[in-house]
Amino acid sequence: MPLQKHHVVERFTRQLGGEPVWVVRAPGRVNLIGEHTDYNDGFVLPLAIDRAIWIGLRPREDGRVRVYSADYDQQAEFSLEEFVNQRAGWLEYIKGTAWSLQQAGYQLCGWEGVLLGDVPQGAGLSSSAALEIAAARAFAAASNLPWDPKAMALLGQQAENRWVGVQCGIMDQLISACGIAGHALLIDCRTLECRPAPFPSGCAVVVLDTATRRGLVDSQYNQRRAQCEATAKLFGVGALRDVSLEQLERASEKIDQSSFRRARHVISENQRTLAAAEAMSRNDLRTLGRLMDESHASLRDDFEVSSDALNTMVRCARKHPACYGARMTGAGFGGCAVAVVNAEAAEDFATATAAAYKNETGLEPAVYVCQASQGAELV
Ligand code: GLA
């Protein structure tokens, strides 16, 4: 059962006394397809999930931000007039968001609050983007700022890129800010246009956590990104979005093998993502599933960001007759896979896949049947 507003209010009262003036919620996400395409100006198809970061807060007059994290049982604070980057810990995401809002010219007011969440950390479900967007929503409430979800997503991404130091794309912050209940969003990461893609009836989205972790910063994420950017430069274009598979093939002799395969993933993944959104609009779950399977193969063989655990999970998932398709989701190297399955058999799928995975790996996976939820909101 996901966290609810009353959990936040109760925690606030226990910790700080009285009641919060605002309760904000910003969801994690799972990406159906369109992986490692966002920083190549490409297309992604994520949904906001029913697991989120929550903040209950009330204003302070002294320009300080004081937060109690229930998950860490820690209290921390800083002054909005002067704060430095300590380079570790959950508070840096809130400071980083304050910093990027201030850089954009917003005058911020202080607040105190409690922070709670049920997005598993480091699992590839974007708990850090959800925290940045929750913090932005909290600052907007306390400082009476207009809430423009896309603008706030860009500022959340700035916090991640320039304060936390991870060169992520825009997908995670954008879907946490702009998600629509019952829908995935086809996002054009160049224009930030979001097109709602309703879920075909009779299907369920299942998140399969491999119980393996690999941090983004330590991972080869930045290296993959640099490789893609170098290849785009070779073609004299702004991003791999602007290169076709034919152009890539024709230039294959001028590009090293590894960069060629990275680019082939990105270009073909963009095509699959557009095709997947179209398949959803036709209620064509078989095609959606096949595209997800192909995406996994491309991430495994060409982009090389999968792992043994993810490959095993995907294999276990596909053995179940209710599964239309399955793939790793998020940055990779560990964390979660996602499957689209027949809704009527979703619980059986979840139990059977978890058991098969445990049997093969000895690891205890977590499996959630999830609902597409609303993006960041005051609740
Ligand atoms: C992480 C990043 C996103 C995106 C994915 C891979 O989640 O934060 O911007 O690049 O990896 O698709």
Coordinates of N, CA, C and O in Angstrom, one line a residue, residues 14-118:
R14 N 4.0 14.3 15.1 CA 4.8 13.6 16.0 C 6.2 14.3 16.1 O 6.7 14.5 17.2
Q15 N 6.7 14.7 15.0 CA 8.1 15.3 15.0 C 8.1 16.7 15.4 O 9.0 17.2 16.1
L16 N 7.2 17.5 14.8 CA 7.3 19.0 15.0 C 6.2 19.6 15.8 O 6.3 20.8 16.2
G17 N 5.1 18.8 16.0 CA 4.0 19.4 16.7 C 3.1 20.2 15.7 O 3.7 20.7 14.7
G18 N 1.8 20.3 16.0 CA 1.0 21.0 15.1 C 0.8 20.3 13.8 O 1.0 19.1 13.7
E19 N 0.3 21.0 12.8 CA 0.0 20.4 11.5 C 0.8 21.1 10.3 O 1.1 22.2 10.4
P20 N 1.1 20.3 9.3 CA 1.7 21.0 8.1 C 0.7 21.9 7.4 O -0.5 21.7 7.4
V21 N 1.2 23.0 6.9 CA 0.4 23.9 6.1 C 0.2 23.3 4.7 O -0.9 23.5 4.1
W22 N 1.3 22.7 4.2 CA 1.2 22.1 2.8 C 1.7 20.7 2.9 O 2.7 20.4 3.7
V23 N 1.1 19.8 2.1 CA 1.7 18.5 1.9 C 2.0 18.3 0.4 O 1.1 18.5 -0.4
V24 N 3.2 18.0 0.0 CA 3.5 17.9 -1.4 C 4.0 16.4 -1.7 O 4.5 15.7 -0.8
R25 N 3.7 16.0 -2.9 CA 4.1 14.6 -3.3 C 4.7 14.7 -4.7 O 4.1 15.4 -5.6
A26 N 5.8 14.0 -4.9 CA 6.4 13.9 -6.2 C 6.8 12.5 -6.5 O 7.5 11.9 -5.7
P27 N 6.3 11.9 -7.6 CA 6.4 10.4 -7.8 C 7.8 10.0 -8.4 O 8.4 10.8 -9.1
G28 N 8.1 8.8 -8.2 CA 9.2 8.1 -8.9 C 8.6 7.8 -10.3 O 7.5 8.1 -10.6
R29 N 9.5 7.1 -11.1 CA 9.0 6.8 -12.4 C 9.5 5.4 -12.9 O 10.5 4.9 -12.3
V30 N 8.8 4.8 -13.9 CA 9.4 3.7 -14.6 C 9.3 4.0 -16.0 O 8.4 4.6 -16.5
N31 N 10.4 3.7 -16.8 CA 10.4 4.0 -18.2 C 10.0 2.8 -19.0 O 10.7 1.7 -18.9
L32 N 9.0 2.9 -19.8 CA 8.5 1.7 -20.6 C 9.5 1.4 -21.7 O 9.8 0.3 -22.0
I33 N 10.0 2.5 -22.4 CA 10.9 2.3 -23.5 C 11.5 3.7 -23.8 O 10.9 4.7 -23.5
G34 N 12.7 3.7 -24.4 CA 13.4 5.0 -24.7 C 14.4 5.2 -23.7 O 14.4 6.1 -22.9
E35 N 15.5 4.3 -23.7 CA 16.5 4.3 -22.7 C 17.8 4.9 -23.3 O 18.2 4.5 -24.3
H36 N 18.4 5.8 -22.5 CA 19.6 6.5 -22.9 C 19.4 7.3 -24.2 O 20.3 7.5 -25.0
T37 N 18.2 7.7 -24.4 CA 17.8 8.6 -25.5 C 17.6 10.0 -25.1 O 17.8 10.9 -25.9
D38 N 17.3 10.3 -23.8 CA 16.9 11.7 -23.4 C 18.1 12.7 -23.6 O 17.9 13.7 -24.2
Y39 N 19.3 12.3 -23.3 CA 20.4 13.2 -23.5 C 21.0 13.2 -24.9 O 22.0 13.9 -25.2
N40 N 20.3 12.5 -25.8 CA 20.6 12.6 -27.2 C 19.4 13.3 -27.9 O 19.2 13.1 -29.1
D41 N 18.7 14.1 -27.2 CA 17.5 14.9 -27.7 C 16.5 14.0 -28.3 O 15.7 14.4 -29.2
G42 N 16.3 12.7 -27.8 CA 15.4 11.8 -28.4 C 14.1 11.6 -27.7 O 13.6 12.6 -27.1
F43 N 13.5 10.4 -27.8 CA 12.2 10.2 -27.3 C 12.2 9.2 -26.1 O 13.0 8.2 -26.1
V44 N 11.3 9.4 -25.2 CA 11.2 8.5 -24.0 C 9.7 8.2 -23.8 O 8.9 9.1 -24.1
L45 N 9.4 7.1 -23.1 CA 8.0 6.8 -22.8 C 7.8 6.3 -21.4 O 7.4 5.2 -21.1
P46 N 8.0 7.2 -20.4 CA 7.9 6.8 -19.0 C 6.5 7.1 -18.4 O 5.7 7.7 -19.0
L47 N 6.3 6.5 -17.2 CA 5.1 6.8 -16.5 C 5.5 7.2 -15.0 O 6.5 6.6 -14.5
A48 N 4.8 8.1 -14.4 CA 5.0 8.4 -13.0 C 4.3 7.2 -12.2 O 3.2 6.8 -12.6
I49 N 4.9 6.7 -11.2 CA 4.4 5.5 -10.5 C 3.7 5.9 -9.2 O 3.9 7.1 -8.7
D50 N 3.0 5.0 -8.6 CA 2.3 5.3 -7.3 C 3.2 5.1 -6.1 O 2.8 4.7 -5.0
R51 N 4.5 5.4 -6.3 CA 5.4 5.5 -5.1 C 6.1 6.8 -5.3 O 6.5 7.2 -6.4
A52 N 6.3 7.5 -4.1 CA 6.6 8.9 -4.2 C 7.4 9.4 -3.1 O 7.6 8.7 -2.1
I53 N 8.0 10.6 -3.2 CA 8.6 11.3 -2.1 C 7.6 12.4 -1.6 O 7.0 13.1 -2.5
W54 N 7.4 12.4 -0.3 CA 6.4 13.4 0.3 C 7.1 14.3 1.2 O 8.0 13.9 1.9
I55 N 6.7 15.6 1.2 CA 7.1 16.5 2.2 C 5.9 17.2 2.8 O 5.1 17.7 2.1
G56 N 5.8 17.2 4.2 CA 4.8 18.0 4.9 C 5.6 19.2 5.4 O 6.6 19.0 6.1
L57 N 5.1 20.4 5.2 CA 5.9 21.6 5.7 C 5.0 22.8 6.1 O 3.8 22.8 5.8
R58 N 5.7 23.7 6.9 CA 5.0 25.0 7.2 C 6.1 26.0 7.1 O 7.3 25.7 7.2
P59 N 5.7 27.3 6.9 CA 6.7 28.3 6.7 C 7.5 28.7 8.0 O 7.1 28.5 9.1
R60 N 8.7 29.2 7.7 CA 9.6 29.8 8.8 C 9.9 31.2 8.4 O 10.0 31.5 7.2
E61 N 10.1 32.0 9.4 CA 10.3 33.4 9.1 C 11.8 33.8 9.1 O 12.1 34.9 8.7
D62 N 12.7 32.8 9.4 CA 14.1 33.2 9.6 C 14.9 32.8 8.4 O 16.2 32.8 8.5
G63 N 14.3 32.5 7.3 CA 15.1 32.1 6.1 C 15.9 30.8 6.2 O 16.8 30.6 5.4
R64 N 15.5 30.0 7.1 CA 16.2 28.7 7.2 C 15.3 27.6 6.7 O 14.0 27.7 6.7
V65 N 15.9 26.5 6.2 CA 15.2 25.3 5.8 C 15.6 24.2 6.8 O 16.8 23.9 6.9
R66 N 14.6 23.6 7.5 CA 14.9 22.6 8.5 C 14.1 21.4 8.2 O 12.9 21.5 8.1
V67 N 14.7 20.3 7.9 CA 14.0 19.1 7.4 C 14.4 17.9 8.3 O 15.5 17.6 8.6
Y68 N 13.3 17.1 8.7 CA 13.5 15.8 9.3 C 13.2 14.7 8.3 O 12.2 14.7 7.7
S69 N 14.3 13.9 8.1 CA 14.0 12.8 7.2 C 13.6 11.5 8.0 O 14.4 11.0 8.8
A70 N 12.4 11.1 7.8 CA 11.9 9.9 8.5 C 12.7 8.7 8.1 O 12.9 7.8 9.0
D71 N 13.0 8.6 6.8 CA 13.7 7.3 6.4 C 15.1 7.2 7.0 O 15.5 6.1 7.3
Y72 N 15.8 8.3 7.2 CA 17.1 8.2 7.8 C 17.1 8.6 9.3 O 18.1 8.5 10.0
D73 N 15.9 9.0 9.8 CA 15.8 9.4 11.2 C 16.9 10.5 11.5 O 17.7 10.4 12.5
Q74 N 17.0 11.5 10.6 CA 18.0 12.5 10.8 C 17.3 13.9 10.6 O 16.5 14.0 9.7
Q75 N 17.8 14.8 11.3 CA 17.4 16.2 11.1 C 18.5 17.0 10.6 O 19.7 16.8 11.0
A76 N 18.3 17.9 9.6 CA 19.3 18.7 9.0 C 18.8 20.0 8.6 O 17.6 20.2 8.4
E77 N 19.6 21.1 8.6 CA 19.1 22.4 8.2 C 20.2 23.2 7.5 O 21.4 22.9 7.6
F78 N 19.7 24.3 6.8 CA 20.6 25.3 6.2 C 19.9 26.6 6.1 O 18.7 26.7 6.1
S79 N 20.8 27.7 5.9 CA 20.2 29.0 5.7 C 20.2 29.3 4.2 O 21.1 29.0 3.5
L80 N 19.1 29.9 3.8 CA 18.9 30.2 2.3 C 19.9 31.3 1.9 O 20.1 31.5 0.7
E81 N 20.4 32.0 2.9 CA 21.3 33.1 2.6 C 22.7 32.6 2.3 O 23.4 33.2 1.5
E82 N 23.1 31.5 2.9 CA 24.4 31.1 2.7 C 24.5 29.6 2.9 O 24.2 29.1 4.0
F83 N 24.8 28.8 1.9 CA 24.9 27.4 2.1 C 26.0 26.8 1.1 O 26.2 27.3 0.0
V84 N 26.6 25.7 1.6 CA 27.7 25.2 0.8 C 27.4 23.7 0.4 O 26.6 23.1 1.1
N85 N 28.1 23.2 -0.6 CA 27.9 21.9 -1.0 C 28.7 20.9 -0.2 O 30.0 21.0 -0.3
Q86 N 28.1 20.0 0.5 CA 28.8 19.1 1.3 C 29.1 17.8 0.6 O 29.6 16.8 1.1
R87 N 28.5 17.7 -0.6 CA 28.8 16.6 -1.5 C 28.4 15.2 -1.1 O 28.8 14.2 -1.6
A88 N 27.5 15.1 -0.1 CA 26.9 13.8 0.2 C 25.7 14.0 1.1 O 25.5 14.9 1.8
G89 N 24.8 13.0 0.9 CA 23.6 12.9 1.8 C 22.4 13.5 1.1 O 22.4 14.3 0.1
W90 N 21.2 13.2 1.7 CA 19.9 13.6 1.1 C 19.7 15.1 1.1 O 19.0 15.6 0.3
L91 N 20.3 15.8 2.1 CA 20.0 17.2 2.1 C 20.5 18.0 0.9 O 20.0 19.0 0.5
E92 N 21.6 17.4 0.3 CA 22.2 18.1 -0.9 C 21.2 18.2 -2.0 O 21.3 19.1 -2.8
Y93 N 20.2 17.3 -2.1 CA 19.2 17.4 -3.2 C 18.3 18.6 -3.0 O 17.8 19.2 -3.9
I94 N 18.0 18.8 -1.7 CA 17.2 20.0 -1.3 C 17.9 21.3 -1.5 O 17.4 22.2 -2.1
K95 N 19.2 21.3 -1.0 CA 20.0 22.5 -1.2 C 20.2 22.8 -2.7 O 20.2 23.9 -3.1
G96 N 20.5 21.7 -3.4 CA 20.8 21.9 -4.9 C 19.6 22.5 -5.6 O 19.7 23.3 -6.5
T97 N 18.4 22.0 -5.2 CA 17.2 22.6 -5.8 C 17.0 24.1 -5.4 O 16.7 24.9 -6.2
A98 N 17.3 24.4 -4.1 CA 17.2 25.8 -3.7 C 18.2 26.6 -4.5 O 17.9 27.7 -5.0
W99 N 19.4 26.1 -4.7 CA 20.4 26.8 -5.4 C 20.0 27.0 -6.8 O 20.1 28.2 -7.3
S100 N 19.4 26.0 -7.5 CA 19.0 26.3 -8.9 C 17.8 27.2 -9.0 O 17.7 28.0 -10.0
L101 N 16.9 27.2 -8.1 CA 15.8 28.1 -8.1 C 16.3 29.5 -7.9 O 15.9 30.5 -8.5
Q102 N 17.3 29.7 -7.0 CA 17.9 31.0 -6.7 C 18.6 31.5 -8.0 O 18.5 32.7 -8.3
Q103 N 19.4 30.6 -8.6 CA 20.1 30.9 -9.8 C 19.1 31.4 -10.9 O 19.5 32.3 -11.7
A104 N 17.9 30.9 -10.9 CA 16.9 31.3 -11.9 C 16.2 32.6 -11.5 O 15.3 33.1 -12.2
G105 N 16.6 33.2 -10.3 CA 16.1 34.5 -9.9 C 14.9 34.5 -8.9 O 14.4 35.5 -8.6
Y106 N 14.6 33.3 -8.5 CA 13.4 33.2 -7.5 C 13.9 33.6 -6.1 O 15.0 33.2 -5.7
Q107 N 13.1 34.4 -5.4 CA 13.3 34.7 -4.0 C 12.7 33.6 -3.2 O 11.5 33.4 -3.2
L108 N 13.5 32.9 -2.4 CA 12.9 31.8 -1.6 C 12.7 32.1 -0.1 O 13.4 32.9 0.5
C109 N 11.6 31.5 0.4 CA 11.3 31.7 1.8 C 11.6 30.3 2.5 O 11.6 29.3 1.9
G110 N 11.9 30.4 3.8 CA 12.3 29.2 4.6 C 11.1 28.4 5.0 O 9.9 28.9 4.9
W111 N 11.3 27.2 5.4 CA 10.3 26.3 5.8 C 10.9 25.2 6.7 O 12.1 25.0 6.7
E112 N 10.0 24.5 7.4 CA 10.4 23.3 8.2 C 9.4 22.2 7.8 O 8.3 22.5 7.6
G113 N 10.0 21.0 7.8 CA 9.1 19.9 7.4 C 9.6 18.5 7.6 O 10.7 18.4 8.1
V114 N 8.8 17.6 7.3 CA 9.2 16.2 7.4 C 9.2 15.6 6.0 O 8.4 16.0 5.1
L115 N 10.2 14.7 5.7 CA 10.4 14.1 4.4 C 10.2 12.6 4.6 O 10.9 12.0 5.4
L116 N 9.4 12.0 3.7 CA 9.1 10.6 3.7 C 9.1 10.1 2.3 O 8.7 10.8 1.4
G117 N 9.3 8.8 2.1 CA 9.2 8.3 0.7 C 9.1 6.8 0.7 O 9.5 6.1 1.6
D118 N 8.5 6.3 -0.4 CA 8.5 4.9 -0.6 C 9.0 4.5 -2.0 O 8.6 3.5 -2.6

